[in-house]
Amino acid sequence: MADNVVLARNTDEAPQNDRFAQTVAFSHYNNISAQLPIDPETGAIVEGGIFEQAEQCFENLEAIVESIDHSLNDVARITVFVRDIRDSTFDATFIKFVVELCHAVGISVCLEGVETNEEYEVVGGMGLDYIQGFLFGRPLPEEEFERRFLEGRA
């Protein structure tokens, strides 16, 4: 594939939408669309709880990844958006399940957006490989970053 070529692809093995492609290849990267817990055969949301629904999302992702001749081991990043992690048993359980699934296929997990001690208390024991967010530091001007973290290391 030539540089800067954009190619949209779909597979029947995952839910489709007329307005969006399941994956878009750009250069040597693929951006895979978000997946809902929809069974591609029935078009319905799978029955059950969070585990069944998360498993369907990963099955959909796997089908898309395999349709472009890759495997989940090639996945570099999965982004999951949650709200109110401190108050949502669903979101906390979902993150734990995603961490377990990613680790099962050899993917490291970084949780972004931890801003408070309370959020850190919720996610600190979930087996995450990395945690980042404003709790640990805010963005710095280049000069300040160099002064704090790079001076004296040469």
C-alpha positions as a printed Julia matrix, in Angstrom:
154×3 Matrix{Float64}:
   0.0     0.0    0.0
   1.43    3.39  -0.95
   1.96    6.04   1.69
  -1.06    8.1    2.67
  -3.59    5.81   1.01
  -6.9     5.61   2.85
  -8.92    2.4    2.51
 -12.19    1.63   4.29
 -13.16   -2.02   4.89
 -16.06   -3.99   6.35
 -16.67   -7.64   7.22
 -19.95   -9.51   7.63
 -18.52  -11.11  10.8
 -19.12   -7.89  12.8
 -22.02   -5.43  12.93
 -22.11   -2.93  10.05
 -23.47    0.56   9.75
 -24.19    2.3    6.45
 -22.69    5.55   7.74
 -19.35    4.22   9.07
 -16.62    1.78   8.03
 -15.51   -0.85  10.54
 -11.84   -0.14   9.83
  -9.99    2.53   7.94
  -6.42    1.86   6.84
  -4.16    4.88   6.61
  -0.57    4.28   5.57
   0.41    1.25   7.69
  -2.1     1.84  10.53
  -5.71    0.71  10.87
  -8.21    2.65  12.92
 -10.97    0.28  14.02
 -14.39    1.64  14.86
 -15.98    1.32  18.27
 -18.02   -1.82  18.74
 -21.28   -2.35  20.54
 -22.32   -5.72  21.96
 -24.34   -6.54  18.85
 -24.49  -10.06  17.46
 -23.76   -9.67  13.72
 -26.02  -12.62  12.86
 -29.12  -11.29  14.61
 -28.43   -7.55  14.71
 -29.53   -7.55  18.36
 -27.65   -6.63  21.52
 -26.53   -9.84  23.2
 -28.44  -10.9   26.27
 -26.78  -11.17  29.64
 -24.66   -8.85  31.66
 -21.44   -6.96  31.26
 -19.3   -10.05  30.69
 -21.41  -11.34  27.8
 -21.59   -7.88  26.27
 -17.86   -7.17  26.63
 -17.1   -10.59  25.15
 -19.3    -9.79  22.12
 -17.48   -6.47  21.65
 -14.15   -8.3   21.62
 -15.48  -10.94  19.23
 -16.56   -8.13  16.9
 -13.13   -6.48  17.19
 -11.39   -9.79  16.56
 -13.51  -10.41  13.44
 -12.61   -6.99  12.07
  -8.9    -7.4   12.85
  -8.82  -10.86  11.25
 -10.64   -9.54   8.17
  -7.61   -7.31   7.49
  -5.2   -10.22   7.91
  -4.06   -9.41  11.44
  -4.73  -10.8   14.93
  -5.53   -9.23  18.28
  -1.83   -9.63  19.09
  -1.19   -6.86  16.54
  -3.46   -4.39  18.36
  -1.46   -1.5   19.77
  -4.19    0.41  21.57
  -7.76   -0.02  22.71
  -9.62    3.01  24.03
 -12.55    2.6   26.4
 -14.48    5.66  27.58
 -16.15    5.54  30.98
 -17.74    8.11  33.27
 -17.99    8.35  37.03
 -15.77    5.36  37.78
 -16.17    6.02  41.51
 -19.93    5.63  41.4
 -20.44    3.07  38.62
 -20.12   -0.62  39.39
 -20.75   -1.26  35.69
 -17.79    0.89  34.56
 -15.42   -0.54  37.18
 -16.42   -4.11  36.27
 -16.08   -3.34  32.56
 -12.53   -1.99  33.03
 -11.53   -5.09  35.03
 -12.91   -7.33  32.3
 -11.14   -5.39  29.52
  -7.85   -5.63  31.46
  -8.27   -9.41  31.83
  -9.12   -9.85  28.14
  -6.19   -7.71  26.99
  -3.74   -9.52  29.25
  -5.05  -12.87  27.98
  -3.89  -11.94  24.45
  -0.69  -10.19  25.54
  -1.8    -6.55  25.31
  -0.59   -4.1   27.95
  -3.19   -1.72  29.37
  -2.8     1.97  30.19
  -5.73    3.72  31.88
  -5.78    7.42  31.11
  -7.65   10.21  32.83
  -7.13    9.48  36.54
  -7.56   12.88  38.15
  -8.37   12.25  41.82
  -7.2    10.05  44.69
 -10.69    8.55  44.81
 -10.44    7.44  41.16
  -6.99    6.01  41.82
  -8.33    4.03  44.8
 -10.94    2.44  42.5
  -8.55    1.54  39.65
  -5.32    0.94  41.59
  -6.01   -2.75  42.19
  -7.33   -3.64  38.72
  -4.07   -5.04  37.36
  -3.41   -2.16  34.99
   0.07   -1.97  33.51
   0.11    1.83  33.49
  -2.05    4.59  34.95
  -1.81    8.21  33.91
  -3.72   11.41  34.41
  -3.71   14.81  36.05
  -3.41   13.17  39.49
   0.23   12.46  38.61
   0.99   15.71  36.83
  -0.31   18.32  34.46
   1.16   19.15  31.06
   4.24   21.34  31.36
   5.91   23.86  29.07
   8.95   22.31  27.36
  11.46   24.31  29.4
   9.85   23.31  32.71
   9.75   19.64  31.7
  13.44   19.71  30.75
  14.35   21.44  34.02
  12.42   18.95  36.16
  13.13   15.7   34.38
  16.11   16.01  32.06
  18.69   18.34  33.63
  21.72   16.51  34.94
  20.93   13.26  33.11
  23.21   13.76  30.1
